[in-house]
Short mmCIF file of C-alpha atoms in Angstrom, two decimals:
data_model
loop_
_atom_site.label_atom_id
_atom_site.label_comp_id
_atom_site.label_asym_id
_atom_site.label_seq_id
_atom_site.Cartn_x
_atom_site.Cartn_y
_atom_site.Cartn_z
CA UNK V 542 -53.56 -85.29 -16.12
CA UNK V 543 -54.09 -88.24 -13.62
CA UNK V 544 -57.50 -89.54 -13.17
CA UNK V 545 -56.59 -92.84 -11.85
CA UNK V 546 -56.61 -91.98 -8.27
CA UNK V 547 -59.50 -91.45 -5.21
CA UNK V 548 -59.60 -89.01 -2.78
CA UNK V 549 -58.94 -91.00 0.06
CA UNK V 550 -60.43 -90.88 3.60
CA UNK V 551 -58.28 -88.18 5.77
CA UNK V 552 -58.60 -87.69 9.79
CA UNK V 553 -59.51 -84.93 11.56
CA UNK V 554 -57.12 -82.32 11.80
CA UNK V 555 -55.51 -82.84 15.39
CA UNK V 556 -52.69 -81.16 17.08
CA UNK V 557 -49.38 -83.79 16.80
CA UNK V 558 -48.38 -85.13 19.73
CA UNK V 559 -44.79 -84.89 20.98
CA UNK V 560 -43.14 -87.69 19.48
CA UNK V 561 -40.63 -90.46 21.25
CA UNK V 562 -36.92 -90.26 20.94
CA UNK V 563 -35.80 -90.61 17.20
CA UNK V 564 -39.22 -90.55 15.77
CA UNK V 565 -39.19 -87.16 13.42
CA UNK V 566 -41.88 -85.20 13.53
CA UNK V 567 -40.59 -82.89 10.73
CA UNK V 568 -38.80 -84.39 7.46
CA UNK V 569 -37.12 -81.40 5.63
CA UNK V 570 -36.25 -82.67 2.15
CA UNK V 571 -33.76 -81.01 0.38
CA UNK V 572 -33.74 -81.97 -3.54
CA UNK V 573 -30.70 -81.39 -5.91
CA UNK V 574 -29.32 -81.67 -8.80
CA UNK V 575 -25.30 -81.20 -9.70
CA UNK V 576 -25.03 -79.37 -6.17
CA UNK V 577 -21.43 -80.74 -5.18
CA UNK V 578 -20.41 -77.50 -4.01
CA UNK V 579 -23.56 -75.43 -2.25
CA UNK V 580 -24.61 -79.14 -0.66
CA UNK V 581 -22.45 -79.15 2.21
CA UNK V 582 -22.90 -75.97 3.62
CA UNK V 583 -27.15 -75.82 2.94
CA UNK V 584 -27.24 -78.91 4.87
CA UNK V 585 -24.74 -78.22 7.90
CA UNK V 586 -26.23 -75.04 8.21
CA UNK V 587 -29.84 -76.34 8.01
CA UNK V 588 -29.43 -79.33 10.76
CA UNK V 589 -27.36 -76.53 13.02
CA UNK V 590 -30.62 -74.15 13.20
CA UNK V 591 -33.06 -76.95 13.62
CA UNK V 592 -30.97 -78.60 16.71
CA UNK V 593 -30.86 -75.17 18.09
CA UNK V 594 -34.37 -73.96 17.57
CA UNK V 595 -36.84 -76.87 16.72
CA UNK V 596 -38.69 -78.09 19.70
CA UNK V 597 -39.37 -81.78 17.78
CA UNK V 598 -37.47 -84.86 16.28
CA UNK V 599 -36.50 -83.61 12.60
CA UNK V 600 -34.62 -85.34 9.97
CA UNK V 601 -33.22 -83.71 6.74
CA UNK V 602 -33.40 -85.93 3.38
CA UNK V 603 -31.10 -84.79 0.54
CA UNK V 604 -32.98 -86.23 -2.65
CA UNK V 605 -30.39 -86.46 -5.30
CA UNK V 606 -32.56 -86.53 -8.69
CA UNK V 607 -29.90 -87.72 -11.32
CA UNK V 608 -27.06 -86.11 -10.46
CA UNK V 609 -23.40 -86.82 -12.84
CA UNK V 610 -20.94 -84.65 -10.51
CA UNK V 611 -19.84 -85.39 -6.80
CA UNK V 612 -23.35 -84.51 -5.37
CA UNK V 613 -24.40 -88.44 -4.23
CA UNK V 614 -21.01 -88.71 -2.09
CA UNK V 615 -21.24 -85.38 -0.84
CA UNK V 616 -24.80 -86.26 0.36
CA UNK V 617 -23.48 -89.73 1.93
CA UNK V 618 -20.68 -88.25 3.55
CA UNK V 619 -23.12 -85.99 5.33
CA UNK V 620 -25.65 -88.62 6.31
CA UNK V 621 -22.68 -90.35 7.69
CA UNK V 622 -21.82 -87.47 9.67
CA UNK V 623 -24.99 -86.77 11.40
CA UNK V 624 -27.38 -88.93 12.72
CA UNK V 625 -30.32 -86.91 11.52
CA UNK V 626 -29.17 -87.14 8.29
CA UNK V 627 -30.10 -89.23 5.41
CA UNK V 628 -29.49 -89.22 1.73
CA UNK V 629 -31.87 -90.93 -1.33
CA UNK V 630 -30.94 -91.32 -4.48
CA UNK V 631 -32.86 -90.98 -7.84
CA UNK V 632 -31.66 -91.91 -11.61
CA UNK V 633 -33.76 -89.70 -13.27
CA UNK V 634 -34.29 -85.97 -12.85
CA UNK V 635 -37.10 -83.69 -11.94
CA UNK V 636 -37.51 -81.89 -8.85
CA UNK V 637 -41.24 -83.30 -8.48
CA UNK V 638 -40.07 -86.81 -8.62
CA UNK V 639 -37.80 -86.44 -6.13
CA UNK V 640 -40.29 -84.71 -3.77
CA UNK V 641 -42.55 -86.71 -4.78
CA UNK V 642 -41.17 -90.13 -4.14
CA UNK V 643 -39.26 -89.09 -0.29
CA UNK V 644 -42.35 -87.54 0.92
CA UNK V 645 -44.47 -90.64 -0.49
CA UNK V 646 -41.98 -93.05 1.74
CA UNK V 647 -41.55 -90.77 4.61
CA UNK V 648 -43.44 -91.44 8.15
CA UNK V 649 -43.17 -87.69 9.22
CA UNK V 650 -46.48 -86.25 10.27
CA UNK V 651 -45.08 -82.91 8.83
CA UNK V 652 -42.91 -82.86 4.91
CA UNK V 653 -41.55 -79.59 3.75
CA UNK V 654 -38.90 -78.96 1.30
CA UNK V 655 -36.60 -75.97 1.18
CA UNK V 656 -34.12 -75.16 -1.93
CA UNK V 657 -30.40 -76.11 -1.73
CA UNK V 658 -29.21 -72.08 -1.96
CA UNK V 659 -31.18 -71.16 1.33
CA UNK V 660 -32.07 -67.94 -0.02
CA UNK V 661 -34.95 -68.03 2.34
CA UNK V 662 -34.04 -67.10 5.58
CA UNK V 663 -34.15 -69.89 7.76
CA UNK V 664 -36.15 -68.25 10.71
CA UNK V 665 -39.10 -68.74 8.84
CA UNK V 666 -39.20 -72.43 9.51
CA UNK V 667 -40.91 -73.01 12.54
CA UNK V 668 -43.75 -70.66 11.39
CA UNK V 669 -43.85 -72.91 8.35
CA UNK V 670 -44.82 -75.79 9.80
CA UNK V 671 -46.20 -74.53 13.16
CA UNK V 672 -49.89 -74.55 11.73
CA UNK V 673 -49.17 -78.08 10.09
CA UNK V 674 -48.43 -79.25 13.59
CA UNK V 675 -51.12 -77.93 15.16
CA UNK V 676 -54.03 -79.10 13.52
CA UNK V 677 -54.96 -75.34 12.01
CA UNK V 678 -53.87 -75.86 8.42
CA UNK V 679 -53.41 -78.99 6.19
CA UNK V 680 -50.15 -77.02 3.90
CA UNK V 681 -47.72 -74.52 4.04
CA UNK V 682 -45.71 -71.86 1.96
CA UNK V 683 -43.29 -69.16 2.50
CA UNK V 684 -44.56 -65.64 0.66
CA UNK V 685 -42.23 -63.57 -0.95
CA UNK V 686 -44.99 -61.25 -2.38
CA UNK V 687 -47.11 -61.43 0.95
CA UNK V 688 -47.28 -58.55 3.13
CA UNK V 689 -44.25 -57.93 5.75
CA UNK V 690 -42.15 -60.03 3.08
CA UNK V 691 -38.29 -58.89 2.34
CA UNK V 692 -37.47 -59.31 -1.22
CA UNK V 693 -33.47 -58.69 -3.12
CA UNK V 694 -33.90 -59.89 -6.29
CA UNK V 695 -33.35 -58.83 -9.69
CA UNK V 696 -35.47 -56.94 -12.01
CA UNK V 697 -36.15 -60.01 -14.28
CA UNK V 698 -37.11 -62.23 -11.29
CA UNK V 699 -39.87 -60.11 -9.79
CA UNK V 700 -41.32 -58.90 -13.13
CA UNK V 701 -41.05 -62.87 -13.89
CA UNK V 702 -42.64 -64.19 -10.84
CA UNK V 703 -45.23 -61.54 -10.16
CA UNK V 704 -46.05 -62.16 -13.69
CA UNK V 705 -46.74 -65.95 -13.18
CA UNK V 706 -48.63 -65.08 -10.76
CA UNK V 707 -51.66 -62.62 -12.10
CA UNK V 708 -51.37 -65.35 -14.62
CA UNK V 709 -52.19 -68.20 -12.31
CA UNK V 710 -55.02 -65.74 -10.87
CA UNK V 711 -56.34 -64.96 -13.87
CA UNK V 712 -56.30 -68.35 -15.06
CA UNK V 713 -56.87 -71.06 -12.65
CA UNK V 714 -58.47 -68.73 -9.79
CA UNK V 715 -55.46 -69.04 -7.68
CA UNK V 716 -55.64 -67.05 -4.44
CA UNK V 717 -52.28 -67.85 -2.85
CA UNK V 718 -49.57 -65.40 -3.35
CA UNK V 719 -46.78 -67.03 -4.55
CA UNK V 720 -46.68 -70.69 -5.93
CA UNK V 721 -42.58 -70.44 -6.83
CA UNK V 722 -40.99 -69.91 -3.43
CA UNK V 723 -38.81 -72.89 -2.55
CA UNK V 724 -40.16 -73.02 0.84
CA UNK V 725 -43.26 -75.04 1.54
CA UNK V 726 -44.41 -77.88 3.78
CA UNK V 727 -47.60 -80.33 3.89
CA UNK V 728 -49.50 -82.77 6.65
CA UNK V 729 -48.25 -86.52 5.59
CA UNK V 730 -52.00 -87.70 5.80
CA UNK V 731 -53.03 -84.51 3.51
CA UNK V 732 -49.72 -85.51 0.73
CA UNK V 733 -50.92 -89.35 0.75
CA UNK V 734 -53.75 -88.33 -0.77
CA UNK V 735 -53.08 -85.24 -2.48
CA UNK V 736 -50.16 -86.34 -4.31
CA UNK V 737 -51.17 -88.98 -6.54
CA UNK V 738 -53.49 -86.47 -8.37
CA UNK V 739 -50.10 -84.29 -9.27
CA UNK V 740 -48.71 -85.22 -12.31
CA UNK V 741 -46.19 -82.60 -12.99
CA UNK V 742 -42.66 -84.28 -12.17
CA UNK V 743 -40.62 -80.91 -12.84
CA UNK V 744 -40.62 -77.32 -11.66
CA UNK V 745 -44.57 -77.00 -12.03
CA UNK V 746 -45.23 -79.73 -8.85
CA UNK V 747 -45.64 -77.86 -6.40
CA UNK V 748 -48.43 -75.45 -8.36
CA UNK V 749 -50.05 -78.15 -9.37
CA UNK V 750 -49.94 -79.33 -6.03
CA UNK V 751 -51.34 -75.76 -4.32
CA UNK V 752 -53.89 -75.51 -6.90
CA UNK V 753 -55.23 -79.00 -6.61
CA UNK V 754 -55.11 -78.09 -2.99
CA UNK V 755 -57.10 -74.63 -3.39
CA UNK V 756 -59.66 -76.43 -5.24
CA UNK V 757 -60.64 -79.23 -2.83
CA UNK V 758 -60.67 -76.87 -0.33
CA UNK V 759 -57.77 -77.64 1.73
CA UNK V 760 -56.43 -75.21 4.17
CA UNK V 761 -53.34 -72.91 2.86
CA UNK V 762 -51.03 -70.99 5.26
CA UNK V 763 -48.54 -68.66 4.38
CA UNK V 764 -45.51 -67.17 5.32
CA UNK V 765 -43.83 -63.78 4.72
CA UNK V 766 -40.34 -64.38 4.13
CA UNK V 767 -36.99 -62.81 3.74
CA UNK V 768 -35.34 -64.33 0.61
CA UNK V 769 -32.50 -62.88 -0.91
CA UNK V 770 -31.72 -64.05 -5.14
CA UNK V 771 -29.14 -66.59 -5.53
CA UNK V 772 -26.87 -65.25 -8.72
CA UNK V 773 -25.31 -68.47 -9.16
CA UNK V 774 -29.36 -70.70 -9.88
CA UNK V 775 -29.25 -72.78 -12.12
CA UNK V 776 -32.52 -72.09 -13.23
CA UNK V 777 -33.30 -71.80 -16.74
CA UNK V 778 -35.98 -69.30 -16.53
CA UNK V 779 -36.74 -69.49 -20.75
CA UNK V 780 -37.48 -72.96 -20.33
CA UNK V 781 -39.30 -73.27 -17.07
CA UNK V 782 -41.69 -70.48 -17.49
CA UNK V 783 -42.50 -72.66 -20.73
CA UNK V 784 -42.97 -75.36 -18.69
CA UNK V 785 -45.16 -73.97 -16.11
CA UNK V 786 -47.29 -72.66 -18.73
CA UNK V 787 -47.91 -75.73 -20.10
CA UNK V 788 -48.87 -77.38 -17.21
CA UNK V 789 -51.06 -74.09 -16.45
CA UNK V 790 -53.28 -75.58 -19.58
CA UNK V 791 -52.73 -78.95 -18.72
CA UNK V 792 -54.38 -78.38 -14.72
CA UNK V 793 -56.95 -75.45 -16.21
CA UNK V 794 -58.52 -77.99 -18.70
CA UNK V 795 -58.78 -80.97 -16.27
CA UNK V 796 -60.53 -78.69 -13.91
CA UNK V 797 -62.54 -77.27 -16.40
CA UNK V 798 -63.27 -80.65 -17.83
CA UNK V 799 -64.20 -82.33 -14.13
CA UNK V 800 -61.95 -84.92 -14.66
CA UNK V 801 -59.89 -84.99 -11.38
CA UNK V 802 -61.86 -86.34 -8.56
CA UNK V 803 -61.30 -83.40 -6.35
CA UNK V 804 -64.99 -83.63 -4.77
CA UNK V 805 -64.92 -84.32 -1.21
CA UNK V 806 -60.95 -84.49 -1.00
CA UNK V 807 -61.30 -81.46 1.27
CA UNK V 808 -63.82 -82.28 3.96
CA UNK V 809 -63.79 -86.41 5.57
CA UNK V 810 -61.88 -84.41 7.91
CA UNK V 811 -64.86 -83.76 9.91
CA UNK V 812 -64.21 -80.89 10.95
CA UNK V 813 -65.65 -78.67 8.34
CA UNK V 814 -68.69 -76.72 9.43
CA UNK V 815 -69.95 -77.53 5.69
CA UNK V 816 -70.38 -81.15 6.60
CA UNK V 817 -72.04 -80.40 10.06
CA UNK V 818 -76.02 -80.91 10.23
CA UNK V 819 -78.05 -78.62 11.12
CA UNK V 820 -80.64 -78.48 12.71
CA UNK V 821 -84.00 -77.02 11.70
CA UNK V 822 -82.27 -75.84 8.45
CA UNK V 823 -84.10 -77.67 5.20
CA UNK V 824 -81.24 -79.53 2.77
CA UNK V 825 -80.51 -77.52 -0.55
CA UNK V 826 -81.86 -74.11 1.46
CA UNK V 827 -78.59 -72.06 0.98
CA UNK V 828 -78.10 -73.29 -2.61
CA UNK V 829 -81.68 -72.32 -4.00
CA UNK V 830 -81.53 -69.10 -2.12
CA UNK V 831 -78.42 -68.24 -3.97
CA UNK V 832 -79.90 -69.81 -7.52
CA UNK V 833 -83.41 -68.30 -6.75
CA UNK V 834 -81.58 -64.33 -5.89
CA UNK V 835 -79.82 -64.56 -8.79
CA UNK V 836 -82.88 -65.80 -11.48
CA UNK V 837 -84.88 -63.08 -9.32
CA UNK V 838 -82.45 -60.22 -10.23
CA UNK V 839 -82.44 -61.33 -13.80
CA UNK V 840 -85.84 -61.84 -14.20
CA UNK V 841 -86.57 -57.81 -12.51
CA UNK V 842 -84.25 -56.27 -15.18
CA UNK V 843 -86.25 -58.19 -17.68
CA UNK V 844 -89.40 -56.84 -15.81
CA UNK V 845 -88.43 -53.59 -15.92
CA UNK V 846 -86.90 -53.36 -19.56
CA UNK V 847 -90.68 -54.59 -20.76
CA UNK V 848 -92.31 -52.50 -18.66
CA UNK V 849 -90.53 -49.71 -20.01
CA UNK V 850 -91.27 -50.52 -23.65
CA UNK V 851 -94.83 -51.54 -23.29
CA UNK V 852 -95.33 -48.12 -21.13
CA UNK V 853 -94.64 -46.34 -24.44
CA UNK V 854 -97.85 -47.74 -26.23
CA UNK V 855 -100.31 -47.72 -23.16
CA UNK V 856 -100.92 -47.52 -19.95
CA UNK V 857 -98.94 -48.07 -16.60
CA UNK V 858 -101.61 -50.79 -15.13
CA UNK V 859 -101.68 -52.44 -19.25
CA UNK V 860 -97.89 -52.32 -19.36
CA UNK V 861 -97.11 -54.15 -15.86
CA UNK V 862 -99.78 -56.67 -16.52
CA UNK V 863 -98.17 -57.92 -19.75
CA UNK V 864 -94.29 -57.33 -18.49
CA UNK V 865 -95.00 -59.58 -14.98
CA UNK V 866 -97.14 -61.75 -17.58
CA UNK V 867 -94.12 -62.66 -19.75
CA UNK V 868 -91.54 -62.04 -17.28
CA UNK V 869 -93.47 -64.65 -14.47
CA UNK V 870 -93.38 -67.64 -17.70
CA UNK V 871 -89.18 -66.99 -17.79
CA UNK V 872 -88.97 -67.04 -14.19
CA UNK V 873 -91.10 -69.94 -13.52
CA UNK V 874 -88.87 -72.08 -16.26
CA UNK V 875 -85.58 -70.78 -14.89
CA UNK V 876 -86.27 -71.23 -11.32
CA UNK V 877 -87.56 -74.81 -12.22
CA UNK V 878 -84.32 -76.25 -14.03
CA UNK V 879 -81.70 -73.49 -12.15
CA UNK V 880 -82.90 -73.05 -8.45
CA UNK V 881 -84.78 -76.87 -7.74
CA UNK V 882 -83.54 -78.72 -9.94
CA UNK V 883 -86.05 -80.37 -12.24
CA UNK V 884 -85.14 -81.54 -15.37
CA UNK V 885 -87.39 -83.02 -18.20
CA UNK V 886 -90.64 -81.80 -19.35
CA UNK V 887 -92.52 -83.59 -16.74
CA UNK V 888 -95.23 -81.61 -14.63
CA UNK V 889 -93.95 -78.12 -16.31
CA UNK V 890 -97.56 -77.84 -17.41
CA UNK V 891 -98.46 -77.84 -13.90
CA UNK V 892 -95.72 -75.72 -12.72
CA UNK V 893 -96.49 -73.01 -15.15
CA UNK V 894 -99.95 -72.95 -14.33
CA UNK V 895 -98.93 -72.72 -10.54
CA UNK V 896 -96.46 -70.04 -11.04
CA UNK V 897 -99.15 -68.03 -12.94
CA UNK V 898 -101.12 -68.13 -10.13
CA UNK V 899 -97.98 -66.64 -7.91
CA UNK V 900 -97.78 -64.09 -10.71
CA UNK V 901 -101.25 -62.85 -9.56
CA UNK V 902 -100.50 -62.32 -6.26
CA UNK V 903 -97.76 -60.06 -7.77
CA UNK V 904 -99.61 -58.63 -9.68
CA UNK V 905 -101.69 -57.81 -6.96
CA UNK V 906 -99.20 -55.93 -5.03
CA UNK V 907 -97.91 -54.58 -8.05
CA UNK V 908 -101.21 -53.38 -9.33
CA UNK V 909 -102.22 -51.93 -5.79
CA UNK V 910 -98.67 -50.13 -5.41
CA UNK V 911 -98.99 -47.97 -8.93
CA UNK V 912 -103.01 -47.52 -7.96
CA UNK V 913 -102.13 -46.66 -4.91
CA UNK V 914 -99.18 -44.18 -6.34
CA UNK V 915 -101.75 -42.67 -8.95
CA UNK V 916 -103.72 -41.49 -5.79
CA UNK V 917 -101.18 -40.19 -4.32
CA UNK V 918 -100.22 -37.87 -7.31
CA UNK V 919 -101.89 -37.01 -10.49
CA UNK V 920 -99.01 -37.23 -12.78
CA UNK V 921 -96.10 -39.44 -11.45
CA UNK V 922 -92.96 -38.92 -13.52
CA UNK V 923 -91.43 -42.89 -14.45
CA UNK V 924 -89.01 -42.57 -12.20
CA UNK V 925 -91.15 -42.58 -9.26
CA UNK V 926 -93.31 -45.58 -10.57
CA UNK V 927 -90.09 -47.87 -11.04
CA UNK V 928 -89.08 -47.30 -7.97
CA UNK V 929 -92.50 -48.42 -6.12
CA UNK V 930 -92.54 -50.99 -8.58
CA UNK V 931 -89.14 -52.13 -7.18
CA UNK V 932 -90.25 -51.91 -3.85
CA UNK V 933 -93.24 -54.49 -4.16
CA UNK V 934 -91.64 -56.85 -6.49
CA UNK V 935 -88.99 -57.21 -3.31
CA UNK V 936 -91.91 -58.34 -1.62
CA UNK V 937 -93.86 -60.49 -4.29
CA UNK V 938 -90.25 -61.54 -4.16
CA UNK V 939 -89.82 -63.12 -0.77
CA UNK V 940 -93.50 -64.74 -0.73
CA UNK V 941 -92.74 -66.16 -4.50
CA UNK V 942 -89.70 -67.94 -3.07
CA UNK V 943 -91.73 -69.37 -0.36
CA UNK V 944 -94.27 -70.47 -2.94
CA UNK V 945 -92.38 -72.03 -5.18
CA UNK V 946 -90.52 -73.90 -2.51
CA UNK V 947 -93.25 -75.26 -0.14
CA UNK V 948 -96.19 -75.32 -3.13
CA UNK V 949 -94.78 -75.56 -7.12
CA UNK V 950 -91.48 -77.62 -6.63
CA UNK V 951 -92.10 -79.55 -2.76
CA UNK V 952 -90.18 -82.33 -4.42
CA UNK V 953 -87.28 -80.78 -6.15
CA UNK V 954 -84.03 -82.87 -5.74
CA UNK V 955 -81.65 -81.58 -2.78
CA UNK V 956 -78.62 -79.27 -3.73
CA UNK V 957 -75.29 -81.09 -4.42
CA UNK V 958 -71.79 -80.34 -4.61
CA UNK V 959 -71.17 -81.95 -7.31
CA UNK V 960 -71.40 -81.38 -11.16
CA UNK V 961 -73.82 -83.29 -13.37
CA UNK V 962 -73.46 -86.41 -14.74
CA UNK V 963 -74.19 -86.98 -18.17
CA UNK V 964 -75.55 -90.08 -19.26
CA UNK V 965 -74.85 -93.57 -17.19
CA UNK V 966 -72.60 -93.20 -14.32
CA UNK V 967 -68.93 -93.81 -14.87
CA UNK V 968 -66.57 -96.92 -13.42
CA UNK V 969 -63.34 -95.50 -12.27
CA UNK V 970 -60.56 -97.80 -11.72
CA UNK V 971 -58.19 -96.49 -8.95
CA UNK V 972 -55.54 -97.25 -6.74
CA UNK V 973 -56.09 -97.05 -3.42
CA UNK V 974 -53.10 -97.52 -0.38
CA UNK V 975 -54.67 -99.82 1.84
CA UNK V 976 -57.89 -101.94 0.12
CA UNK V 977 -60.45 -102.18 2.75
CA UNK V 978 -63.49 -103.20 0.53
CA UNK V 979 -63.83 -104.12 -2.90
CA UNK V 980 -65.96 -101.26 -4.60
CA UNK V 981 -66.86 -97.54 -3.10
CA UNK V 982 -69.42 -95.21 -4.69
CA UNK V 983 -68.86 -91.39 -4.78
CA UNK V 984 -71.57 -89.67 -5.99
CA UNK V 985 -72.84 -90.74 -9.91
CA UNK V 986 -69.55 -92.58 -9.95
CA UNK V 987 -68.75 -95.91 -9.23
CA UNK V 988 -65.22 -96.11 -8.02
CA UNK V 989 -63.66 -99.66 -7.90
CA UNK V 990 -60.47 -99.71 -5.30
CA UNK V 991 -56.99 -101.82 -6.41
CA UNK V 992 -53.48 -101.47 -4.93
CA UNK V 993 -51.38 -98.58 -6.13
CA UNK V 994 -48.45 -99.03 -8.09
CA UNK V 995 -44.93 -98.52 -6.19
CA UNK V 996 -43.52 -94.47 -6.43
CA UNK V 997 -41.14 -95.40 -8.77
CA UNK V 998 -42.90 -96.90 -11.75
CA UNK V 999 -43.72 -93.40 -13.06
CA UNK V 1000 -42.53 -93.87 -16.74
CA UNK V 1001 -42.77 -90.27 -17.95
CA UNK V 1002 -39.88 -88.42 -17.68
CA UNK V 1003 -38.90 -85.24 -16.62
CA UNK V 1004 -36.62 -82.02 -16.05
#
């Protein structure tokens, strides 16, 4: 996995302005491999539907990854043929590379990439990249498994590709639909950045790339599409399922490990309400509600299992006071390091002794509830007293929060978005495209900017 590459710093997300004469708006690369014979027709066919329907400046690049049959002069016969036609060459293969290196050179606004048998009808173009060029979504795919979708494929193919993709739910938390259709298109300021963290030079680009995407929290639009199953793919499915689950590993330990720098890829758009400030909203708020709800749930169904045994051996006021007793120590220690923040052993003295005396306020309205139910009936059954002593740990609850907020932890550290670092912060040497100044920090890590190394120096190889 790459780790030699920064998020770099990407625009707001703006509708694209109609571009001059022979400027393309929309580069449409087409990559092959040994396709002499399907070439011709993909591409005629492809340049006659965008003349007739695109409302932009296009251009269609055939990337030729390695080919040994006729494919390179059937590719420059075309590009001499029409104007908006141009062919690249590659000598080595892998579908990745070649989309990889065209969309890294191209100075579209708007790259997508379609496969060479056209199985997906091409009327779902311009709702491809309609999004992309208005400033709504920052990539693209077509959906065969979406809803409104028309599917004729085999047996083996849908039980193959639906299966790849529960696995890439299960797995990597994937919420797109379907990361295998041939039919997908990114913003050229979003793939400048995004790309150089995909390492995958094969059939596994573009999940990589949709995952990575996913993750930062890039904007994915999809598609339903009518695609009917080429018989005549090339496709070895044996080998590139292997493949893809490989790379699944590959892209699920990285992320597990933290070592892509995916923080903050998402958002110098600026126009993320995440990075907005608000006003007369405290920093961290959100994040130590969410840590302090969940320690609070935790720490009631410890409550309550206590309370339950020590009600066996005495009495309902005996068996709350030593249940909110322990449970209060455990919630005091787990809101500390969870929900603010503090780490060592400094001042947790202090901060117990505080949080004992929150405990007694709960145990005030705790204590006053059952007294309270005990008057109200001579004999409640248990049922009755869990549920009242639900009710005013709810409230304890809310002033606790408050408490520990304003009074036990006033200087807890604000909530990041970032993971922990461990021990001293790390130097990352990166490329960067343009070198502006000599050394940027992100977060714990100091990141130190030099020029990146030309698209065609990958030396792995690939399919």
């Amino acid at each position: 996995m790459r780790t030699d590459s920064s998020p770099g710093s990407l625009p707001t997300r703006e509708h694209l302005p109609a571009a001059g004469a022979g400027t393309p708006v929309l580069d449409v690369v087409i990559p092959v491999h040994n396709e002499e014979k399907d070439l011709g027709p993909c591409v005629r066919r492809l340049h006659e539907h965008l003349t007739r329907t695109f409302p932009y400046a296009f251009r269609v690049t055939v990337a030729d990854n390695a080919s040994t049959d006729a494919t390179p002069h059937v590719a420059a016969r075309l590009a001499a043929e029409l104007v908006e036609v141009t062919s690249f060459r590659l000598e080595r293969k892998g579908r990745g590379r070649a989309l990889r290196t065209v969309w890294s050179a191209s100075e579209a606004p708007v790259l997508a990439y379609m496969d060479v048998d056209l199985s997906t009808d091409l009327n779902a173009l311009l709702p491809l990249v309609a999004p992309l060029i208005s400033g709504h979504s920052d990539l693209a795919i077509g959906s065969r498994l979406a809803r409104g979708s028309r599917v004729v494929r085999g047996a083996k193919r849908e039980f193959v590709s639906r299966s790849y993709n529960l696995i890439l739910r299960g797995s990597l938390q994937a919420r797109f639909s379907d990361a295998q259709c041939g039919f997908k298109a990114v913003r050229g300021d979003v793939a400048r950045v995004l790309l150089p963290l995909v390492e995958d030079t094969g059939w596994f680009f573009d999940t990589e790339m949709l995952v990575l995407a996913e993750r930062a929290g890039l904007r994915i639009h999809e598609v339903p599409v009518d695609w009917v199953d080429d018989p005549d793919s090339t496709v070895h499915i044996v080998r590139t399922a292997t493949d893809d689950l490989k790379g699944v590993w590959r892209v699920g330990k990285a992320l597990a490990t933290g070592s892509l720098p995916l923080d903050r890829l998402a958002r110098p758009f600026g126009d993320d309400p995440r990075d907005r400030d608000l006003k007369d909203v405290p920093p961290g708020l959100a994040r130590q509600l969410v840590g302090f709800c969940v320690v609070g749930v935790l720490s009631t169904l410890f409550y309550l299992l206590l309370y339950s045994g020590f009600r066996h051996s005495g009495g309902s006021q005996l068996a709350n006071a030593l249940a909110l007793l322990v449970s209060a120590v455990a919630n005091t220690a787990a809101n500390r390091r969870l929900t603010f923040g503090v780490r060592g052993r400094g001042g947790a003295v202090r901060h117990q002794a505080q949080g004992l005396l929150v405990f007694g306020i709960g145990l005030v309205l705790t204590a006053g509830s059952l007294a309270a139910l005990d008057a109200a009936s001579a004999d409640p059954d248990h049922s009755t007293e869990l549920a009242v002593l639900i009710a005013a740990n709810l409230a304890a609850t809310v002033l606790r929060f408050l408490l520990f907020r304003a009074w036990v932890f006033p200087d807890a550290p604000p909530a990041v978005d970032v993971a922990p670092v461990v021990g001293a912060p790390p130097v990352v040497d990166v490329p960067e495209p343009q070198l502006q100044q000599p050394c940027r920090t992100r977060g714990a890590a100091t990141v130190r900017l030099r020029p990146a190394p030309p698209a065609d120096t990958d030396p792995r190889d690939g399919r």
